[in-house]
Short mmCIF file of C-alpha atoms in Angstrom, two decimals:
data_model
loop_
_atom_site.label_atom_id
_atom_site.label_comp_id
_atom_site.label_asym_id
_atom_site.label_seq_id
_atom_site.Cartn_x
_atom_site.Cartn_y
_atom_site.Cartn_z
CA MET V 1 173.63 -9.90 114.77
CA SER V 2 171.91 -9.55 118.13
CA ALA V 3 173.75 -8.01 120.99
CA PRO V 4 175.19 -10.51 123.54
CA SER V 5 173.02 -11.20 126.60
CA LEU V 6 174.23 -9.51 129.71
CA SER V 7 173.77 -10.46 133.34
CA THR V 8 170.73 -8.92 134.99
CA ASN V 9 172.97 -7.93 137.92
CA THR V 10 174.56 -4.79 136.45
CA SER V 11 175.42 -3.20 139.78
CA PRO V 12 179.11 -2.40 140.09
CA PRO V 13 181.12 -4.57 142.48
CA GLY V 14 180.98 -3.48 146.10
CA ALA V 15 177.63 -1.57 145.74
CA THR V 16 174.80 -2.51 148.15
CA SER V 17 171.27 -3.20 146.87
CA PRO V 18 168.31 -1.32 148.47
CA PRO V 19 167.26 -4.35 150.63
CA ALA V 20 170.77 -4.64 151.96
CA GLN V 21 170.77 -0.96 152.83
CA GLN V 22 167.45 -1.42 154.72
CA GLN V 23 168.90 -4.37 156.63
CA GLN V 24 171.97 -2.33 157.60
CA GLN V 25 169.71 0.45 158.82
CA GLN V 26 167.93 -2.16 161.05
CA GLY V 27 171.31 -3.33 162.46
CA ILE V 28 171.36 -6.75 160.73
CA CYS V 29 174.70 -8.04 159.48
CA ARG V 30 174.45 -8.69 155.70
CA TYR V 31 177.63 -10.80 155.68
CA TYR V 32 176.10 -13.13 158.30
CA GLN V 33 173.00 -13.53 156.14
CA GLN V 34 175.27 -14.58 153.22
CA GLY V 35 177.03 -17.02 155.51
CA TYR V 36 180.56 -15.62 155.72
CA CYS V 37 180.83 -13.06 158.51
CA SER V 38 184.29 -13.54 159.99
CA ARG V 39 183.83 -11.41 163.07
CA GLY V 40 181.36 -13.82 164.73
CA ASP V 41 180.22 -12.71 168.19
CA LYS V 42 182.42 -9.58 167.94
CA CYS V 43 180.38 -8.18 165.04
CA ASN V 44 178.68 -4.87 165.72
CA PHE V 45 175.57 -5.94 163.77
CA LYS V 46 172.86 -8.37 164.73
CA HIS V 47 173.00 -12.07 163.78
CA PRO V 48 169.27 -13.04 163.87
CA PRO V 49 168.44 -16.77 164.25
CA GLU V 50 166.31 -16.77 161.12
CA ALA V 51 169.30 -15.75 159.06
CA GLU V 52 171.00 -19.00 159.98
CA ALA V 53 168.38 -21.00 158.08
CA ALA V 54 168.57 -18.70 155.06
CA PRO V 55 170.18 -20.36 152.02
CA ALA V 56 173.60 -19.20 150.95
CA ALA V 57 173.56 -16.50 148.30
CA GLU V 58 174.24 -17.58 144.78
CA PRO V 59 177.62 -16.60 143.40
CA VAL V 60 177.60 -13.30 141.57
CA THR V 61 177.91 -13.71 137.87
CA SER V 62 180.78 -11.94 136.11
CA VAL V 63 179.90 -8.45 135.01
CA LEU V 64 181.22 -7.06 131.69
CA SER V 65 183.09 -3.76 131.92
CA ALA V 66 181.99 -0.71 129.92
CA GLN V 67 185.00 -1.13 127.57
CA ASP V 68 184.09 -4.76 126.82
CA ILE V 69 180.54 -3.75 126.00
CA ILE V 70 181.68 -0.97 123.64
CA ALA V 71 184.14 -3.30 121.92
CA GLN V 72 181.45 -5.91 121.32
CA GLN V 73 179.09 -3.29 119.98
CA LYS V 74 181.75 -2.05 117.54
CA ALA V 75 182.48 -5.56 116.35
CA ALA V 76 178.80 -6.20 115.79
CA ALA V 77 178.53 -2.94 113.77
CA VAL V 78 181.50 -3.90 111.56
CA VAL V 79 180.05 -7.32 110.85
CA ALA V 80 176.72 -5.82 110.00
CA ALA V 81 178.32 -3.25 107.65
CA ALA V 82 180.26 -6.02 105.90
CA LYS V 83 177.07 -8.04 105.34
CA GLN V 84 175.33 -5.01 103.96
CA ARG V 85 178.20 -4.28 101.50
CA LYS V 86 178.19 -7.92 100.40
CA GLY V 87 174.44 -7.82 99.83
CA LEU V 88 174.80 -4.73 97.64
CA GLY V 89 177.56 -6.35 95.54
CA LEU V 90 180.27 -3.90 96.62
CA SER V 91 183.88 -4.88 96.99
CA PRO V 92 185.10 -5.20 100.58
CA SER V 93 187.16 -2.40 101.97
CA PRO V 94 190.93 -2.97 101.52
CA SER V 95 192.99 -4.23 104.42
CA PRO V 96 195.47 -1.70 105.90
CA THR V 97 198.28 -4.15 105.10
CA ALA V 98 197.22 -4.95 101.53
CA VAL V 99 199.99 -4.59 98.91
CA PRO V 100 199.07 -2.86 95.62
CA THR V 101 199.27 -5.17 92.66
CA SER V 102 200.47 -2.71 90.01
CA PRO V 103 202.00 -4.42 86.99
CA ASP V 104 205.00 -2.04 87.17
CA VAL V 105 206.03 -3.25 90.62
CA THR V 106 207.94 -6.48 91.11
CA HIS V 107 206.99 -8.25 94.35
CA HIS V 108 209.49 -10.29 96.22
CA ALA V 109 208.92 -13.26 98.53
CA SER V 110 208.88 -12.46 102.20
CA PRO V 111 212.07 -13.33 104.01
CA GLN V 112 212.19 -16.06 106.60
CA LYS V 113 210.52 -15.55 109.97
CA GLY V 114 212.51 -13.33 112.27
CA HIS V 115 214.26 -11.40 109.48
CA PRO V 116 214.25 -7.67 110.21
CA GLY V 117 212.98 -6.93 106.71
CA LYS V 118 210.03 -9.37 106.83
CA GLY V 119 207.32 -8.57 104.34
CA ARG V 120 209.29 -5.75 102.61
CA PRO V 121 210.58 -5.72 99.02
CA GLN V 122 214.35 -5.98 98.47
CA ARG V 123 215.86 -2.49 98.91
CA GLY V 124 218.56 -2.74 96.23
CA ALA V 125 216.18 -4.17 93.64
CA GLY V 126 213.57 -1.52 94.33
CA MET V 127 216.09 1.27 93.93
CA ALA V 128 217.44 -0.21 90.70
CA THR V 129 213.93 -0.56 89.31
CA SER V 130 213.12 3.02 90.25
CA ALA V 131 216.29 4.37 88.65
CA SER V 132 215.58 2.36 85.48
CA ASN V 133 211.97 3.61 85.33
CA ASP V 134 213.17 7.20 85.79
CA SER V 135 215.61 6.90 82.94
CA ILE V 136 212.97 5.51 80.65
CA ALA V 137 210.49 8.21 81.67
CA LEU V 138 213.02 10.92 80.87
CA GLY V 139 213.89 9.34 77.52
CA LYS V 140 217.50 8.69 78.58
CA THR V 141 219.39 5.48 77.99
CA ASP V 142 222.78 4.57 79.47
CA PRO V 143 224.45 2.00 77.20
CA LEU V 144 227.04 1.25 79.85
CA ALA V 145 224.62 0.73 82.78
CA GLY V 146 224.83 -2.78 84.25
CA LYS V 147 227.47 -3.96 81.77
CA GLN V 148 230.62 -5.88 82.61
CA TYR V 149 233.59 -4.20 80.97
CA THR V 150 235.45 -6.95 79.23
CA SER V 151 237.36 -5.13 76.48
CA PHE V 152 238.64 -1.60 75.85
CA GLU V 153 236.80 -1.46 72.51
CA GLN V 154 233.54 -1.82 74.38
CA VAL V 155 233.99 1.62 76.08
CA GLN V 156 235.71 3.60 73.44
CA GLY V 157 233.90 6.84 72.70
CA GLN V 158 232.46 7.05 76.25
CA ILE V 159 235.66 7.22 78.31
CA TYR V 160 234.85 10.67 79.67
CA GLN V 161 231.60 9.40 81.20
CA LEU V 162 233.32 6.29 82.58
CA CYS V 163 235.91 8.45 84.37
CA LYS V 164 233.13 9.70 86.70
CA ASP V 165 231.90 6.21 87.47
CA GLN V 166 233.53 4.22 90.22
CA HIS V 167 233.71 0.92 88.35
CA GLY V 168 234.40 2.47 84.98
CA CYS V 169 237.30 4.50 86.44
CA ARG V 170 238.84 1.35 87.94
CA PHE V 171 238.56 -0.42 84.61
CA LEU V 172 240.37 2.41 82.81
CA GLN V 173 243.09 2.49 85.45
CA LYS V 174 243.76 -1.21 84.96
CA LYS V 175 243.99 -0.62 81.20
CA LEU V 176 246.56 2.12 81.74
CA GLU V 177 248.59 -0.20 83.99
CA GLU V 178 248.97 -2.58 81.00
CA ARG V 179 251.18 0.12 79.40
CA GLU V 180 249.77 -0.37 75.94
CA PRO V 181 250.46 2.86 73.97
CA ARG V 182 247.36 2.49 71.84
CA VAL V 183 245.08 2.40 74.90
CA THR V 184 246.95 5.24 76.64
CA GLU V 185 246.61 7.44 73.55
CA ALA V 186 242.90 6.72 73.20
CA ILE V 187 242.21 7.58 76.83
CA PHE V 188 244.30 10.75 76.60
CA GLU V 189 242.43 11.90 73.48
CA GLU V 190 239.02 11.53 75.12
CA VAL V 191 239.83 13.10 78.50
CA TYR V 192 242.27 15.86 77.45
CA ASP V 193 239.60 18.58 77.05
CA HIS V 194 238.05 17.63 80.43
CA THR V 195 241.23 17.30 82.49
CA ALA V 196 240.63 20.29 84.79
CA GLU V 197 237.12 19.02 85.57
CA LEU V 198 238.21 15.42 86.12
CA MET V 199 241.03 16.41 88.45
CA VAL V 200 238.51 17.64 91.07
CA ASP V 201 236.08 14.77 90.53
CA PRO V 202 235.79 12.19 93.32
CA PHE V 203 236.55 9.38 90.86
CA GLY V 204 238.00 11.17 87.90
CA ASN V 205 241.01 12.40 89.88
CA TYR V 206 242.25 8.81 90.22
CA LEU V 207 242.17 8.34 86.46
CA CYS V 208 244.08 11.61 85.97
CA GLN V 209 246.73 10.46 88.44
CA LYS V 210 247.14 7.21 86.61
CA LEU V 211 247.24 8.92 83.23
CA LEU V 212 249.96 11.32 84.42
CA GLU V 213 251.96 8.39 85.59
CA HIS V 214 251.76 6.31 82.34
CA CYS V 215 251.56 8.96 79.58
CA ASN V 216 254.61 10.12 77.72
CA ASP V 217 256.43 13.45 78.22
CA GLU V 218 254.68 15.18 75.39
CA GLN V 219 251.21 14.17 76.60
CA ARG V 220 252.12 15.20 80.18
CA LEU V 221 253.28 18.56 79.00
CA MET V 222 249.97 19.11 77.13
CA ILE V 223 248.00 18.25 80.24
CA ILE V 224 250.00 20.64 82.39
CA ASP V 225 249.54 23.42 79.85
CA LYS V 226 245.79 22.67 79.66
CA VAL V 227 245.18 22.98 83.43
CA ASN V 228 247.75 25.76 84.04
CA PRO V 229 245.21 28.58 84.44
CA ASP V 230 243.25 26.49 86.99
CA LEU V 231 246.16 24.91 88.80
CA VAL V 232 245.83 26.97 91.99
CA ARG V 233 242.12 26.33 92.23
CA ILE V 234 242.62 22.60 91.62
CA SER V 235 245.39 22.52 94.26
CA LYS V 236 243.01 23.85 96.93
CA ASN V 237 240.43 21.15 96.17
CA MET V 238 240.36 18.05 98.36
CA HIS V 239 240.47 15.79 95.26
CA GLY V 240 242.48 18.05 93.00
CA THR V 241 245.37 18.38 95.44
CA ARG V 242 246.13 14.69 94.97
CA ALA V 243 246.18 15.00 91.22
CA VAL V 244 248.51 18.05 91.30
CA GLN V 245 250.87 16.30 93.70
CA LYS V 246 250.98 13.34 91.32
CA MET V 247 251.68 15.74 88.45
CA ILE V 248 254.61 17.31 90.34
CA GLU V 249 255.94 13.83 91.24
CA PHE V 250 256.22 12.83 87.56
CA LEU V 251 257.69 16.03 86.18
CA THR V 252 260.50 14.99 83.84
CA THR V 253 261.43 17.92 81.61
CA PRO V 254 262.43 21.58 82.22
CA GLU V 255 259.43 22.70 80.17
CA GLN V 256 257.02 20.89 82.50
CA ILE V 257 258.74 22.33 85.61
CA ALA V 258 258.64 25.83 84.10
CA LEU V 259 254.90 25.61 83.59
CA ILE V 260 254.29 24.52 87.18
CA LYS V 261 256.47 27.35 88.53
CA LYS V 262 254.62 29.87 86.36
CA ALA V 263 251.23 28.63 87.59
CA LEU V 264 252.14 28.65 91.34
CA ALA V 265 254.57 31.55 91.67
CA ASN V 266 252.04 34.25 92.48
CA SER V 267 250.00 32.16 94.94
CA VAL V 268 252.61 30.55 97.16
CA VAL V 269 251.42 32.12 100.45
CA PRO V 270 247.69 31.47 99.90
CA LEU V 271 248.53 27.89 99.00
CA ILE V 272 250.71 27.44 102.12
CA GLN V 273 247.79 28.63 104.28
CA ASP V 274 245.27 26.31 102.61
CA LEU V 275 244.33 22.97 104.09
CA ASN V 276 244.88 21.17 100.76
CA GLY V 277 247.15 23.60 98.92
CA ASN V 278 249.98 23.42 101.46
CA HIS V 279 250.62 19.81 100.47
CA VAL V 280 251.27 20.89 96.85
CA VAL V 281 253.97 23.33 98.08
CA GLN V 282 255.54 20.65 100.26
CA ARG V 283 255.56 18.27 97.28
CA CYS V 284 257.48 20.88 95.28
CA LEU V 285 260.02 21.07 98.08
CA ASN V 286 260.37 17.29 98.09
CA LYS V 287 260.52 16.72 94.35
CA LEU V 288 262.12 19.81 92.78
CA GLY V 289 265.65 20.98 93.36
CA PRO V 290 266.69 24.12 95.29
CA SER V 291 267.02 26.23 92.14
CA ASP V 292 263.53 25.23 90.90
CA ASN V 293 262.11 25.97 94.39
CA GLN V 294 263.56 29.44 94.56
CA PHE V 295 260.15 30.94 93.81
CA ILE V 296 258.93 29.50 97.12
CA TYR V 297 261.78 31.05 99.16
CA ASP V 298 261.36 34.39 97.41
CA SER V 299 257.63 34.42 98.31
CA VAL V 300 257.97 33.52 102.00
CA SER V 301 260.96 35.88 102.50
CA GLN V 302 259.21 38.99 101.29
CA LYS V 303 258.58 41.67 103.89
CA GLY V 304 255.63 40.68 106.05
CA HIS V 305 255.16 37.27 104.41
CA CYS V 306 257.51 35.48 106.82
CA VAL V 307 255.46 36.47 109.85
CA GLU V 308 252.23 35.74 107.98
CA VAL V 309 253.36 32.26 107.13
CA ALA V 310 255.13 31.38 110.39
CA THR V 311 252.13 32.36 112.55
CA HIS V 312 249.74 30.14 110.56
CA ARG V 313 248.83 26.67 111.68
CA HIS V 314 249.83 25.16 108.31
CA GLY V 315 252.44 27.76 107.40
CA CYS V 316 254.62 27.08 110.40
CA CYS V 317 254.98 23.43 109.28
CA VAL V 318 255.72 24.39 105.66
CA LEU V 319 258.34 26.97 106.80
CA GLN V 320 260.17 24.22 108.72
CA ARG V 321 260.14 22.05 105.61
CA CYS V 322 261.56 25.01 103.66
CA ILE V 323 264.47 25.05 106.14
CA ASP V 324 265.04 21.32 105.63
CA HIS V 325 265.26 21.51 101.82
CA ALA V 326 267.03 24.86 101.49
CA SER V 327 270.46 25.39 100.06
CA ASP V 328 272.92 27.44 102.11
CA SER V 329 271.98 30.67 100.47
CA GLN V 330 268.24 29.97 100.77
CA LYS V 331 268.69 29.00 104.42
CA MET V 332 270.38 32.30 105.19
CA GLN V 333 267.65 34.09 103.32
CA LEU V 334 265.07 32.57 105.68
CA MET V 335 267.17 32.97 108.80
CA ASN V 336 267.49 36.69 108.28
CA GLU V 337 263.70 37.13 108.14
CA ILE V 338 263.07 34.84 111.12
CA ILE V 339 265.66 36.58 113.28
CA ALA V 340 264.31 40.01 112.32
CA ASN V 341 260.85 39.00 113.54
CA ALA V 342 261.93 36.72 116.39
CA LEU V 343 260.27 38.82 119.17
CA VAL V 344 256.90 38.55 117.44
CA LEU V 345 257.29 34.91 116.55
CA VAL V 346 258.31 33.61 119.97
CA GLN V 347 255.06 35.00 121.44
CA ASP V 348 252.88 33.34 118.83
CA PRO V 349 251.34 29.85 119.40
CA TYR V 350 252.71 28.67 116.01
CA GLY V 351 255.56 31.05 115.34
CA ASN V 352 257.48 29.92 118.38
CA TYR V 353 258.00 26.48 116.82
CA VAL V 354 259.73 28.08 113.81
CA VAL V 355 262.11 29.95 116.11
CA GLN V 356 262.88 26.72 118.01
CA TYR V 357 263.47 24.87 114.77
CA VAL V 358 266.09 27.41 113.71
#
């Protein structure tokens, strides 16, 4: 393709040609010669009579800028290269916006004009396809993936895996709410060995709470005994603390209470000072009687422990709840320790509230 023809007048605008420069040196007004000198008789240059008869200058043709010339040259080069590739039988270079047509990728129709996701595949579908392909590549199959849970028999044998799934966990909770002993027994059998793990799981802890609520006393005692060595650790977990509080709420037999007291007795102060664990101690105060809570009062009344608890941001609140739920003897037990350390407590940002509460 030949280059576009350019105007012969390639002088930049405002530049004077050599004849015009010679005329200015002779004192002749070049504007008057072109017929548009606005100064008239006041002009400092000569207005010769012969210039009046001179024809008006032709309008200057538009001059292409350097950028326009370069752009046209590049366009011509691209067209020439395309023609050359076509003559050699080569495939044209791909467009920057071309979409690969792999058989493994499902393409979706573009949304309507103006949609923020115009020209992009559906996000959810793409993620689902990717996850499915990953599972196939790894040789793993999930028989419950994408299924609608319609019956309990459909999920039997895989209840432990369902407990960690949001939808599966909800399905199992609804089944427990039906209060069918056969279903409750089947769920208990499959999750019993994993109870400590599920109690700290983001979804599994809800299933554990529901199971503790609907199981019988014997099953509840077995669960408490199973998690007893890990009960303090579970109580300090943001998910586990809810399950432990539910466990305390549904204690029904002296054997169950005894196991809870045994598990928590040596860790009362660390639990009180913990962000999550202090709620477990407060649930004991609310649910258990004064005699069953004596292990709490014995711990906070030991020498040094009262100040340690009262001067803690969580401990000062728990100590006030201890006063609320204490028997007369337990209240005096606490009062003696608080009064003995009153001078230290009144100067503390948290301890002063305990003294005021007394």
